[in-house]
Every structure is written in structure tokens, then in C-alpha cells.
Coordinates of C-alpha atoms in Angstrom, one line a residue:
M8 CA -18.5 -0.2 19.7
E9 CA -15.4 2.0 19.3
I10 CA -11.4 1.7 19.1
I11 CA -9.6 3.4 21.7
K12 CA -6.0 1.7 20.3
H13 CA -5.5 0.1 17.7
G14 CA -3.2 -4.2 17.4
K15 CA -0.9 -4.9 15.5
N16 CA -3.0 -4.5 12.1
Y17 CA -3.0 -1.5 11.4
Q18 CA -0.6 1.3 10.1
K19 CA 0.0 5.0 10.0
Q20 CA 1.2 6.3 6.2
I21 CA 1.4 9.9 5.3
C22 CA 0.6 11.4 1.8
M23 CA 3.7 12.6 0.6
D24 CA 0.9 14.6 -2.3
C25 CA -1.5 16.5 0.6
G26 CA 0.1 15.5 3.4
C27 CA -3.3 13.7 5.2
E28 CA -2.3 11.4 7.8
F29 CA -4.0 8.4 8.0
S30 CA -3.9 4.8 9.2
F31 CA -5.1 2.0 7.5
H32 CA -6.0 -1.7 7.7
F33 CA -3.6 -4.8 6.6
N34 CA -6.4 -6.0 4.6
E35 CA -6.6 -2.7 3.0
I36 CA -4.0 -3.1 0.9
K37 CA -4.1 -3.6 -2.8
I38 CA -1.8 -5.8 -4.8
K39 CA -0.9 -4.9 -8.6
Y40 CA 1.5 -7.2 -10.4
Q41 CA 3.1 -5.4 -14.1
E42 CA 4.6 -6.8 -16.9
V43 CA 7.9 -4.7 -18.3
V44 CA 10.4 -5.5 -20.8
D45 CA 12.4 -8.7 -19.0
Y46 CA 10.7 -8.9 -15.6
Y47 CA 7.3 -8.9 -13.5
S48 CA 7.5 -6.0 -11.2
I49 CA 4.9 -6.7 -7.8
Y50 CA 4.2 -4.3 -5.6
N51 CA 1.4 -2.8 -2.8
Y52 CA 0.1 0.2 -2.4
I53 CA -2.6 1.7 -0.8
D54 CA -4.9 5.1 -1.6
C55 CA -4.3 8.2 0.2
P56 CA -8.2 9.0 1.3
E57 CA -7.7 12.5 0.5
C58 CA -6.5 12.6 -2.6
N59 CA -6.6 9.3 -3.5
N60 CA -2.1 9.1 -4.6
K61 CA -0.9 5.5 -5.1
I62 CA 1.2 5.0 -2.3
I63 CA 3.9 2.6 -2.6
L64 CA 4.2 0.3 0.5
N65 CA 6.9 -2.2 -1.1
E66 CA 8.1 -3.5 -4.2
E67 CA 9.6 -6.6 -5.6
Q68 CA 11.1 -7.5 -9.1
I69 CA 10.9 -11.4 -10.3
E70 CA 12.8 -12.4 -13.6
I71 CA 10.9 -14.1 -16.7

């Protein structure tokens, strides 16, 4: 089976470190929770498939 055109569950991204242009599926997005002094930082990210650079897609801060 071959995909001719990806649907709405795929996004394109360009890595700012190595310039790799790639697409990814929503189920490949990782979530990171990090406690900082008086709040939690929660962000979604993906890893560049060429250089393994962490690419943050969005971030949210929640007060403790």
C-alpha cells in the first residue's frame, strides 16, 4: 500500500538546526511535563528524524 496524499492527521515541519523538511503523524507527538519553581511547563514536541533536535510545537504554563 502507498499513500498518495496524506490527510488531516499529518503535518509538515522544518528543523531549524539541520534544515530537514519532514512530515509526521499526530500520534508521533511527545508530551513533556516539567516543574519549574512556581509553575508546570507542559509542551508537545517531536524529534527531527535526521539530527534528533527537539522541536517544540506548543507550550503551556500552569501555576502551582
